[in-house]
XYZ file of C-alpha atoms in Angstrom:
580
model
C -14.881 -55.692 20.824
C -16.556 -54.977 23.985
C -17.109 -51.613 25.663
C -14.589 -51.087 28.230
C -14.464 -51.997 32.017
C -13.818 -48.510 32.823
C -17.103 -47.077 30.763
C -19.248 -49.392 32.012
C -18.524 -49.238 35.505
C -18.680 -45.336 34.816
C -22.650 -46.076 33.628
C -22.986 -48.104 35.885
C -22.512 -45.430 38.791
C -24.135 -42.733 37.331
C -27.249 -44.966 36.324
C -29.833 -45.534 39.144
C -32.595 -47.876 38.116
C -35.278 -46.999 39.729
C -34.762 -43.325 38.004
C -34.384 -45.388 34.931
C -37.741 -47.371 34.805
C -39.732 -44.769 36.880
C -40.029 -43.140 33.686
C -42.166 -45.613 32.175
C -43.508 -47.532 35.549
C -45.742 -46.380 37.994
C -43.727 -48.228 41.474
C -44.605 -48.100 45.011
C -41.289 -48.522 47.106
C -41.574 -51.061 49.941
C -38.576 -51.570 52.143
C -35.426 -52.406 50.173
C -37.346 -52.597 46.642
C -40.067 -51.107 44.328
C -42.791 -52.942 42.892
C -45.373 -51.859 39.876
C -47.063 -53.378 37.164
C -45.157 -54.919 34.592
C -45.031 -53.215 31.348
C -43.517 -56.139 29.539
C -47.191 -58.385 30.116
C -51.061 -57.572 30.916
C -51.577 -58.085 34.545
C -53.916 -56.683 37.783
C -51.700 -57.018 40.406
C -48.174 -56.389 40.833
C -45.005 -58.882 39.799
C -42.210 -56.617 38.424
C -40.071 -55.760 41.183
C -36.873 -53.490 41.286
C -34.249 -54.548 43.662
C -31.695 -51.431 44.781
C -29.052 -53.232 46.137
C -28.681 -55.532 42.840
C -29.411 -52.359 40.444
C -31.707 -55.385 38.691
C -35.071 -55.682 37.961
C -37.401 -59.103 37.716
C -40.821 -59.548 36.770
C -42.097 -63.202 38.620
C -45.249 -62.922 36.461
C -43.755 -62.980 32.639
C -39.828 -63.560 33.162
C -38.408 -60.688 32.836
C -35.265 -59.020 33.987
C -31.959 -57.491 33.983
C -30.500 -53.795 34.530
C -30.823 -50.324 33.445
C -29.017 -51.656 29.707
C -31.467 -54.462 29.347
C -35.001 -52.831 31.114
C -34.119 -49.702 28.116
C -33.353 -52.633 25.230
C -36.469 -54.758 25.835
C -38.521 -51.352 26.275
C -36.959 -49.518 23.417
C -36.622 -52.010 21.235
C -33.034 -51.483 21.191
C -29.640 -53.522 20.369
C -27.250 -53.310 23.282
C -24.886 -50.652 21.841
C -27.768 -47.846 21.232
C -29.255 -48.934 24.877
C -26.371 -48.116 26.432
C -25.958 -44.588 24.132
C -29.099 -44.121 25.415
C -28.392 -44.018 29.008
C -25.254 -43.088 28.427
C -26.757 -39.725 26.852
C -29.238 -39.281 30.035
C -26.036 -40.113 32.168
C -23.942 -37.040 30.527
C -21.352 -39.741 29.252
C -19.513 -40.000 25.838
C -19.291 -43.142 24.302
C -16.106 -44.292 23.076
C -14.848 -43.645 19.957
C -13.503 -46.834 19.680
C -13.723 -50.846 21.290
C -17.178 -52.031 20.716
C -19.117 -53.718 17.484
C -21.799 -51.442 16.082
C -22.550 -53.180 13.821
C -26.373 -53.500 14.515
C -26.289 -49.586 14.939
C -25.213 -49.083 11.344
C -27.777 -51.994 9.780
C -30.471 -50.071 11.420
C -29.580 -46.201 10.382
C -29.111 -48.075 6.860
C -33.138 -48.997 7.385
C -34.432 -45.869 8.631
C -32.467 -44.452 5.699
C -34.145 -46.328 3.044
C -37.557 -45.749 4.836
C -36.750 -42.172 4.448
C -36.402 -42.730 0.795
C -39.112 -44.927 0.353
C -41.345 -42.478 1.781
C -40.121 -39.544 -0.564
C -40.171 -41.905 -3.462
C -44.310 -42.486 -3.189
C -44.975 -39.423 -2.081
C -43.432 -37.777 -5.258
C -45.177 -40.684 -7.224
C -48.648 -39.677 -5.999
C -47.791 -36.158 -7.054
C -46.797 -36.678 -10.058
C -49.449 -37.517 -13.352
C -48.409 -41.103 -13.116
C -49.992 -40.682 -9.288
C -53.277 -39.105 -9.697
C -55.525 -42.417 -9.092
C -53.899 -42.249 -5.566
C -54.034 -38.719 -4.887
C -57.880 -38.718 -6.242
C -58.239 -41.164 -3.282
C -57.108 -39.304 -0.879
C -58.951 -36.079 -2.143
C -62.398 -38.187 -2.223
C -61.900 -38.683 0.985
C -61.467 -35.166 1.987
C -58.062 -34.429 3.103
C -56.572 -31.289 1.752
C -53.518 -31.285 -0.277
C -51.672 -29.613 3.053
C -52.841 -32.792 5.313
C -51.454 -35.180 2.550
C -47.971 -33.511 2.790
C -48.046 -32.974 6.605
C -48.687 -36.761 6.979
C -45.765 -37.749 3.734
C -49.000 -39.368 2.102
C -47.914 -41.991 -0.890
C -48.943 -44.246 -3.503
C -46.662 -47.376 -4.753
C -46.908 -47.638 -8.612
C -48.924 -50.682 -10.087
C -45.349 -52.207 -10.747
C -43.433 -54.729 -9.165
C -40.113 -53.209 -8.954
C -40.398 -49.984 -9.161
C -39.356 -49.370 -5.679
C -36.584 -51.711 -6.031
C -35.100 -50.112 -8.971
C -34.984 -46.584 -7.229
C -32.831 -47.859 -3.870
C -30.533 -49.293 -6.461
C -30.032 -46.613 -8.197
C -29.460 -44.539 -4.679
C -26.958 -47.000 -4.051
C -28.589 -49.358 -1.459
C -28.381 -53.219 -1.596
C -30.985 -55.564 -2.223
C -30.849 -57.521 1.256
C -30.898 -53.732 2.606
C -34.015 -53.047 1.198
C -35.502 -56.652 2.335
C -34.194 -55.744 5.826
C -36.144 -52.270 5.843
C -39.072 -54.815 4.621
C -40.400 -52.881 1.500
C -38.685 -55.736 -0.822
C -39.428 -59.361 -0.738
C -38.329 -62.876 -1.630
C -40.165 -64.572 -4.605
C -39.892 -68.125 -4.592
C -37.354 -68.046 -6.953
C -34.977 -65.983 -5.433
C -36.170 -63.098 -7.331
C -37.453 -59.836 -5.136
C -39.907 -57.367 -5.770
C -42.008 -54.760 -4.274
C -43.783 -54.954 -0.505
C -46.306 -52.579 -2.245
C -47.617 -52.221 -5.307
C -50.886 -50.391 -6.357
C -51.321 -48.980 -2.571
C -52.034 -45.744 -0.690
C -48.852 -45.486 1.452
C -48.887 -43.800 4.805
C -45.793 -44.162 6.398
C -45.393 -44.299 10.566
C -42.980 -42.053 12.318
C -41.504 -42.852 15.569
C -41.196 -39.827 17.841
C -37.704 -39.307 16.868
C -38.799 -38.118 13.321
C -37.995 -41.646 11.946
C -39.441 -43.438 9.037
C -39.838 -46.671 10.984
C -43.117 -48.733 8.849
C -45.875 -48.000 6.130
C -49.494 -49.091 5.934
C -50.802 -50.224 2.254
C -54.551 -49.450 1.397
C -55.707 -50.942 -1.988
C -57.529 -48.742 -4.107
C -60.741 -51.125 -4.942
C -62.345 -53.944 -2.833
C -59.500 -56.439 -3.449
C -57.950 -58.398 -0.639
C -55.775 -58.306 1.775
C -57.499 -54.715 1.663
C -54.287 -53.735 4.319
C -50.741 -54.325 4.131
C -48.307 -53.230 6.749
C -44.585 -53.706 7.410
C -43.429 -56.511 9.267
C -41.753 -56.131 12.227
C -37.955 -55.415 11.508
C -35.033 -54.147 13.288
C -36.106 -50.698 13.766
C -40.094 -51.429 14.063
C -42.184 -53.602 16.300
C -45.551 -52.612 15.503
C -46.765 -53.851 19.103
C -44.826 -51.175 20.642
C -45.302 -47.967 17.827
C -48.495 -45.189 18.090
C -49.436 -44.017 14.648
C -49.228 -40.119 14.979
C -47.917 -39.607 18.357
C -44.567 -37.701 16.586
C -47.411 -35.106 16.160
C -49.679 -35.973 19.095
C -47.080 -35.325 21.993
C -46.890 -31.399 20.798
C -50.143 -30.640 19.961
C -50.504 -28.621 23.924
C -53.366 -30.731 24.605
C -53.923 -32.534 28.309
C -54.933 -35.699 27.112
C -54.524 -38.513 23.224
C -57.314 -39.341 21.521
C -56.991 -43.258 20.985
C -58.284 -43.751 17.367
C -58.565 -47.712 15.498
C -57.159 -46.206 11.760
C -54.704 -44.448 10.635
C -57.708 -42.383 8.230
C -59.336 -41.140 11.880
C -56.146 -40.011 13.353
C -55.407 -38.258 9.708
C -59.062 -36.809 9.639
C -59.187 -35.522 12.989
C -55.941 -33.645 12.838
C -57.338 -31.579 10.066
C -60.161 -30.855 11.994
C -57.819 -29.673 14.385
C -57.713 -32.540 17.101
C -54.015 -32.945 16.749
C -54.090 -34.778 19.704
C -54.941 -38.200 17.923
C -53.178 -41.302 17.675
C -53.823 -45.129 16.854
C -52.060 -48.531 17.390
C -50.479 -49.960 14.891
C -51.268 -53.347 14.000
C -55.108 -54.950 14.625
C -55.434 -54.758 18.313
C -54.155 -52.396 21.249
C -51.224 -53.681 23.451
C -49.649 -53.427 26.700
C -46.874 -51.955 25.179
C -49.214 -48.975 23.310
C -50.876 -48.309 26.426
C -47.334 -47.863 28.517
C -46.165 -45.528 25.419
C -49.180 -43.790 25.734
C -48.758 -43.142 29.949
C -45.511 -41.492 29.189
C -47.219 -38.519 27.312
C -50.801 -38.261 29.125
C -52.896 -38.768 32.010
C -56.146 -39.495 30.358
C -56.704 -40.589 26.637
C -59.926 -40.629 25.291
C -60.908 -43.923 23.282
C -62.597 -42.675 19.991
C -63.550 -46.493 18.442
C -66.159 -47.690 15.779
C -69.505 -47.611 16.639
C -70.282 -51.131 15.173
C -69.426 -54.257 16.761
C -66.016 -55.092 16.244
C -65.214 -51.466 17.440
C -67.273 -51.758 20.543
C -65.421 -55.432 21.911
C -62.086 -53.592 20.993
C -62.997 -50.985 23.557
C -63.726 -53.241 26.246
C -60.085 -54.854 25.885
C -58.939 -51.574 25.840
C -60.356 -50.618 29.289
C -59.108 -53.379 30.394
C -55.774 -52.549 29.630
C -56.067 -48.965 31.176
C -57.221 -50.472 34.127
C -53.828 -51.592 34.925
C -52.004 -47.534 34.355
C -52.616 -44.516 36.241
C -54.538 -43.174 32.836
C -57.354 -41.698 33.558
C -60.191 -43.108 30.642
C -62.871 -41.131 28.552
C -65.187 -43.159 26.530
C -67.145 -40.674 24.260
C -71.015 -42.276 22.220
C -70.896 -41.719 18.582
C -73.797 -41.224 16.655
C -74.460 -39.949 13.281
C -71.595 -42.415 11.892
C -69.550 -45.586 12.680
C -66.333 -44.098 12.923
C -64.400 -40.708 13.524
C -63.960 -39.665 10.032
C -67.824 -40.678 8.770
C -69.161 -37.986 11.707
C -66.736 -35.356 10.630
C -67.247 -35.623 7.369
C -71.049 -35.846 7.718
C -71.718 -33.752 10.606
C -68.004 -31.274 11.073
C -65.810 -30.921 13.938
C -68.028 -28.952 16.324
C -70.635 -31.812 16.521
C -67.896 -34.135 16.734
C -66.299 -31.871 19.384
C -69.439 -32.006 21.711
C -69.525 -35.580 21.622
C -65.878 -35.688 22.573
C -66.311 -32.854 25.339
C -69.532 -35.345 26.705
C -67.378 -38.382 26.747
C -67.762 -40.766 30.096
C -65.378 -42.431 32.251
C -65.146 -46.043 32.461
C -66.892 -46.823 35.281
C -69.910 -45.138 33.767
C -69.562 -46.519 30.779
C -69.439 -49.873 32.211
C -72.367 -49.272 34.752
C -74.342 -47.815 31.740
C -73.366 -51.207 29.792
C -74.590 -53.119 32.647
C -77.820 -51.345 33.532
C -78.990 -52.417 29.685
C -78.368 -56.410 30.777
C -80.917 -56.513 34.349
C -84.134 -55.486 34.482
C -84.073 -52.583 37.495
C -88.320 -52.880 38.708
C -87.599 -56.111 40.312
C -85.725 -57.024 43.558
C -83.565 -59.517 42.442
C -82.727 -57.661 38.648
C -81.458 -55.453 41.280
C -79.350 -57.782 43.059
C -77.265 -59.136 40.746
C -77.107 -55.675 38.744
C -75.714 -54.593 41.981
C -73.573 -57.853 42.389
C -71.957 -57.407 39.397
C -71.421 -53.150 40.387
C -69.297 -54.388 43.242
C -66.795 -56.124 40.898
C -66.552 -53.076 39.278
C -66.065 -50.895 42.274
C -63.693 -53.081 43.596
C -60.978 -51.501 41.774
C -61.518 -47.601 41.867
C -60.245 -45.579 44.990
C -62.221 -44.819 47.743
C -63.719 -41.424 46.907
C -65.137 -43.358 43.714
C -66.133 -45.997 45.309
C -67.996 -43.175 47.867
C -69.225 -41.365 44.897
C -70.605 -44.532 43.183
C -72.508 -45.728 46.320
C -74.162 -42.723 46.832
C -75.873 -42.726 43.287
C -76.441 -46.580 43.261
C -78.517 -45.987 46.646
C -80.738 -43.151 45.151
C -80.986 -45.186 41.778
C -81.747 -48.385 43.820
C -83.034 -47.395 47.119
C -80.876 -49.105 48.857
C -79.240 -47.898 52.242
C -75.720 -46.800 51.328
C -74.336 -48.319 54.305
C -75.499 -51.437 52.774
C -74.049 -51.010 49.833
C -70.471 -49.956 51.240
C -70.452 -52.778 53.569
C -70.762 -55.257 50.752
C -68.356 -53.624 48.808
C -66.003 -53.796 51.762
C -66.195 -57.237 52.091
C -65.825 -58.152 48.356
C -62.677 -55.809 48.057
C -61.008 -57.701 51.038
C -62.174 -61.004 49.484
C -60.804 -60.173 46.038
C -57.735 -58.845 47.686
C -56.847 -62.124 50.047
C -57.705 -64.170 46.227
C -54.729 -61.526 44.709
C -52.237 -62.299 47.226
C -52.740 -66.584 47.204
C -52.707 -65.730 43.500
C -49.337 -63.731 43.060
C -47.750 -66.326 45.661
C -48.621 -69.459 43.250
C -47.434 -67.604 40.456
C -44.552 -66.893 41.411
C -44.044 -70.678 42.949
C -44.989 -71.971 39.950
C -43.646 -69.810 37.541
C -40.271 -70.622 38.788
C -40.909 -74.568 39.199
C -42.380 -74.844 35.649
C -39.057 -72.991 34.367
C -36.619 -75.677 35.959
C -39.022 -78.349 34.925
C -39.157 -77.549 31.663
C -35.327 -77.208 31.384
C -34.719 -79.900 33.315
C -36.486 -81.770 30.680
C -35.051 -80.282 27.905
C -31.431 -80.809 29.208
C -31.971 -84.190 30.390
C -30.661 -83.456 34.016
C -32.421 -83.733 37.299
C -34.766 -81.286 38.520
C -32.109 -81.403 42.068
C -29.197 -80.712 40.040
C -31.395 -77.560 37.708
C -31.918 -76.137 41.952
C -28.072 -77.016 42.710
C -26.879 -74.947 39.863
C -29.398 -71.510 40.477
C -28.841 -71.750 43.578
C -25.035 -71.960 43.026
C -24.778 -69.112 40.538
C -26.982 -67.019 42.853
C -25.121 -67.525 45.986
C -21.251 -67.072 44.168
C -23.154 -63.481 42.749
C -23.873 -62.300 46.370
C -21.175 -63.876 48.468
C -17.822 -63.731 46.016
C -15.736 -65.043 48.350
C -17.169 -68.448 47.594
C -14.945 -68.552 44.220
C -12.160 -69.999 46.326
C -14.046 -73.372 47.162
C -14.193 -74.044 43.436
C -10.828 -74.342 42.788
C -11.220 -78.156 42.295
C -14.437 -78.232 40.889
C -15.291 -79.392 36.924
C -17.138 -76.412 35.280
C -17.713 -79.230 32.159
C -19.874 -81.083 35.172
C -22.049 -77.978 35.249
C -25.494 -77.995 32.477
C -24.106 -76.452 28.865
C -25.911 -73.583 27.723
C -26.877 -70.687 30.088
C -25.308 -71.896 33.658
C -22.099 -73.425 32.024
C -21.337 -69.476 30.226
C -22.809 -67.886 33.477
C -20.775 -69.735 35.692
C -17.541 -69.528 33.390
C -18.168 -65.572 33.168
C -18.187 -65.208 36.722
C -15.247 -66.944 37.950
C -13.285 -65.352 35.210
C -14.075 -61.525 36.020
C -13.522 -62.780 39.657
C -10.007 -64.203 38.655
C -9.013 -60.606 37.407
C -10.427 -58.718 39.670
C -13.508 -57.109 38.017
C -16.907 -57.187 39.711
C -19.817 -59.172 38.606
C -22.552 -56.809 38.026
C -25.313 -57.382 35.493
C -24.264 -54.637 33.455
C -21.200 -56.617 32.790
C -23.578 -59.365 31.142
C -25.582 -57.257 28.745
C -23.416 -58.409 26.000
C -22.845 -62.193 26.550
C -26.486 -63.274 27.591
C -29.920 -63.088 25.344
C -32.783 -61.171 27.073
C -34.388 -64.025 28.151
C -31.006 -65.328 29.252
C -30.771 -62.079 31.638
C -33.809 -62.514 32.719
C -33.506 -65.737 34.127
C -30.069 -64.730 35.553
C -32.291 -61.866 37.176
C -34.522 -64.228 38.413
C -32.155 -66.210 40.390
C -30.232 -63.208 42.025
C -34.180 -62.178 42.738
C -34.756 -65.502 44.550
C -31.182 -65.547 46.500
C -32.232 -64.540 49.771
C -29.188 -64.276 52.720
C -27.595 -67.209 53.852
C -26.777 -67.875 57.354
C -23.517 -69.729 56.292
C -22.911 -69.334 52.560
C -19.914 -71.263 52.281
C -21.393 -74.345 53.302
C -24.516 -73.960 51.312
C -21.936 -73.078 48.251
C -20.251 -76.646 49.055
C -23.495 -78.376 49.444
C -24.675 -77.451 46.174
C -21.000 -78.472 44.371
C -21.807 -81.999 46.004
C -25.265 -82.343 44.678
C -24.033 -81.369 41.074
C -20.749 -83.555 41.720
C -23.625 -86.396 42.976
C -26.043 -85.794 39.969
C -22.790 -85.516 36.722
C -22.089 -89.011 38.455
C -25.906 -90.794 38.021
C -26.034 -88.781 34.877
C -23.100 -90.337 33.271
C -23.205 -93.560 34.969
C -22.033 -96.789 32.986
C -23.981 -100.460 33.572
C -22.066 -102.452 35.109
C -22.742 -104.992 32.154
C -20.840 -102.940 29.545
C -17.771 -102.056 32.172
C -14.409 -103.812 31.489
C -13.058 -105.584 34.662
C -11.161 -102.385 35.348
C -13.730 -99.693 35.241
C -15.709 -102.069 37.607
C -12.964 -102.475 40.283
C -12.422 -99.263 40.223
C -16.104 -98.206 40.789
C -16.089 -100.777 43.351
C -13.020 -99.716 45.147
C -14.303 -95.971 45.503
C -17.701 -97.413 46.595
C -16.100 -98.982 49.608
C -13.853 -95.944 50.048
């Protein structure tokens, strides 16, 4: 059953949106909306806009949209029910007792349950005699038995259903287990362990939640890793390893770590303050998490190669937060735990304490690539200094200039004037380059439907532009009195359309909070996107009617019979309404 009318619209005023995502987006207000980088996609300049009068939101770069229930679902990675407990919580509200389907709530405390007891179960295993290959790995490596309990370290037996036979006998069901992901499918039906013959380190969401594990093989066998896949309860693009710890360790700033064995080794050094993605590469979704709890991070990665093109992507990522970026140089070792280990934490802490910003560290990376004693090396090492400098504020552009004219000898009134006129350059290309995107974005969409529905491109325009209009001027229901819905595309505008006229028929508004329930994400955010792209209209009604005659106009050449397979009926009738 869905939540009541009365709840909702309850949430509804006691939610303000822009309070709502202003806790994980930097916006800008401008006019009668807010604008900020979008945390749902990488980009430079700005597409995700929130619209106050709508209480919606709309990204024109990746898609994107909805309300405060669907922003806190996609974000959270949440079912509808626990988004709205969510902001019903921050709202003061109780939820009902009664009238909705949590269904998904309960399949999901099921899988954090059995992650709980998954975690227990190799944990005792590793302590136990039958354990001690696992626990001898862990000692090599030198973590104390206190770091292996304040992380829940593990080992899975060399068995393939050892796991599977402790859940049952706690009670839980096969298909629960394969939900949590620590049991598979065989081929035959048949299920056994995720992990067998594995160092387990199992990833807790800030909440305190057993949400994933990591599997490390013992010997040089492949795959060396094995992690959970992504279920109902974990997305590993959006999860920090350690960051349960991390965001009360009193520090200022996260250490950004590649392994789980660095975050674990630094936080017996004492630099509690560590974290690392989980999964092979950072994300736009790790580096939003990670502007919720700091301004600056500091982005420990391997020394070797692999480590080093890692940490480029991962300034460029920064680039697009308010996080400020320190990049420290490792030496003595290729990774965090090899220098502590070889060298201790105090040698380690220097290098951390010395750490650059990015800007050095990409003006250092670019000084190694032109040869400075000749006038053009110079050139296009300062060239390519400008591009870098076209993104940092003023003061550090100021700052910048000052020591590329000493290091140079160049005039710094030189220097600034050039990087004047690339910044206003690069800022003209931004603009021309939002505008197409957001042209073409939305053409490609109703393209690609139109396409896939087999329905004019006119009649794809007709029916956004109909759904959009009927949202903002209500009033419009009564000139559809004789129109055909079943004339209308199936799928998303046919249910839209139907929902609408329906809450209008009793009464009830039409806010997007009213569609959480009925439309998929990407469903809301198209429905977003078209209240986004209905601007006023200087006489609504008739623009209403115009676009029920182009839809009337287009169900007619869509379902239009050859004259040579009409009976002599059907083709004096066509005929007599042709002449009418």
């Amino acid at each position: 059953m869905p939540l009541s009318e009365s709840f909702l619209q309850e949430l509804k005023f006691k939610t303000d949106i822009e309070d709502v995502i202003s806790s994980y987006v930097s916006l800008r207000r401008r006019g009668s909306i807010s604008v900020g980088l979008c945390p749902f996609h990488n980009e430079k300049t700005p597409s995700f806009t929130v619209y106050h009068d709508t209480q919606s939101f709309y990204c024109f770069g990746c898609g994107a949209g909805g309300d405060a229930v669907g922003f806190i679902r996609k974000i959270e990675n949440l079912d509808y029910v626990d988004a709205v407990k969510l902001l019903a919580q921050r709202a003061g509200l109780q939820m009902p007792q009664d009238g909705f389907d949590d269904s998904l709530s309960k399949k999901r405390r099921k899988i954090l349950e059995i992650n709980r007891e998954t975690a227990k179960f190799y944990h005792s295993y590793m302590m136990s005699p039958e354990g001690k290959a696992g626990l001898d790995y862990y000692l090599n490596r030198g973590l104390s038995l206190k770091t292996i309990k304040h992380f829940g370290l593990g080992y899975s037996p060399d068995k393939w259903d050892s796991l599977l036979k402790f859940l049952k006998s706690k009670g839980y069901r096969v298909n629960e287990m394969v939900d949590a992901g620590v049991v598979k499918v065989g081929r035959n039906n048949n299920h056994y362990d995720t992990f067998k013959n594995r160092v387990m380190t199992p990833i807790i969401d800030v909440r305190g939640n057993v949400i994933a594990f990591g599997g490390r093989v013992l010997d040089n066998s492949k795959p060396k890793y094995i992690n959970t896949s992504d279920t109902l309860v974990y997305k590993k693009t959006n999860e920090l390893f350690a960051l349960n710890l991390a965001k009360d360790s009193g520090n200022d700033n996260l250490i950004l770590c590649e392994g789980y064995m660095d975050v674990i080794s630094m936080h017996q050094a004492g630099f509690t303050n560590a974290v690392a993605g989980c999964g092979t590469a950072l994300t736009n979704e790790q580096v939003r998490l990670i502007s919720r709890y700091t301004n600056e991070v500091i982005l420990a990665y391997d020394n070797d190669d692999a480590g080093q093109k890692a940490l480029s992507k991962a300034v460029a990522l920064f680039k697009n937060t308010d996080v400020k970026v320190k990049i420290p140089l490792f030496t003595g070792g290729k990774d965090p735990d090899e220098i502590i280990r070889t060298y201790g934490k105090d040698k380690f802490k220097g290098m951390l304490e010395g750490a650059s910003n990015e800007i050095e560290f990409a003006l250092l990376n670019l000084r190694e690539k032109f040869n400075l004693t000749t006038t053009q090396g110079k050139i296009d090492f300062l060239n390519q200094c400008l591009r870098i400098l076209s993104d940092v504020s003023p003061i550090e552009q100021d700052l910048y200039s000052s020591r590329l004219s000493d290091e140079l000898g160049i005039e710094k009134s030189s220097i600034k004037m050039q990087l004047n006129h690339y910044s206003e350059r690069k800022s003209r290309q931004n603009q021309r380059s939002r505008y197409r995107k957001i042209v073409d974005s939305n053409s490609r969409n109703i393209l690609k439907e139109s396409r896939q529905n087999n329905v004019s491109v006119r009649k794809m325009k007709a029916e956004d532009r109909l759904i959009g209009i009927i949202i903002k001027y209500p009033d419009c229901r009564k000139l559809c009195n004789a129109f055909d819905p079943d004339k209308l595309t199936s799928g998303f505008i046919k249910k839209v359309y139907e929902t609408i006229i329906a809450r209008l028929d009793s009464n009830l508004d039409i806010d997007l909070i009213h569609f959480g329930e009925i439309l998929t994400d990407d469903e809301l955010g198209r429905l977003s996107g078209i209240i986004a792209r209905t601007g006023e209209s200087k006489n609504a009604k008739k623009e209403f009617s115009d676009c029920l005659a182009a839809i009337n106009e287009e169900y007619e050449k869509e379902n239009a019979v050859s004259a040579d397979h009409m009976s002599d009926d059907d083709f004096r009738k066509l005929f007599s309404r042709n002449n009418t």
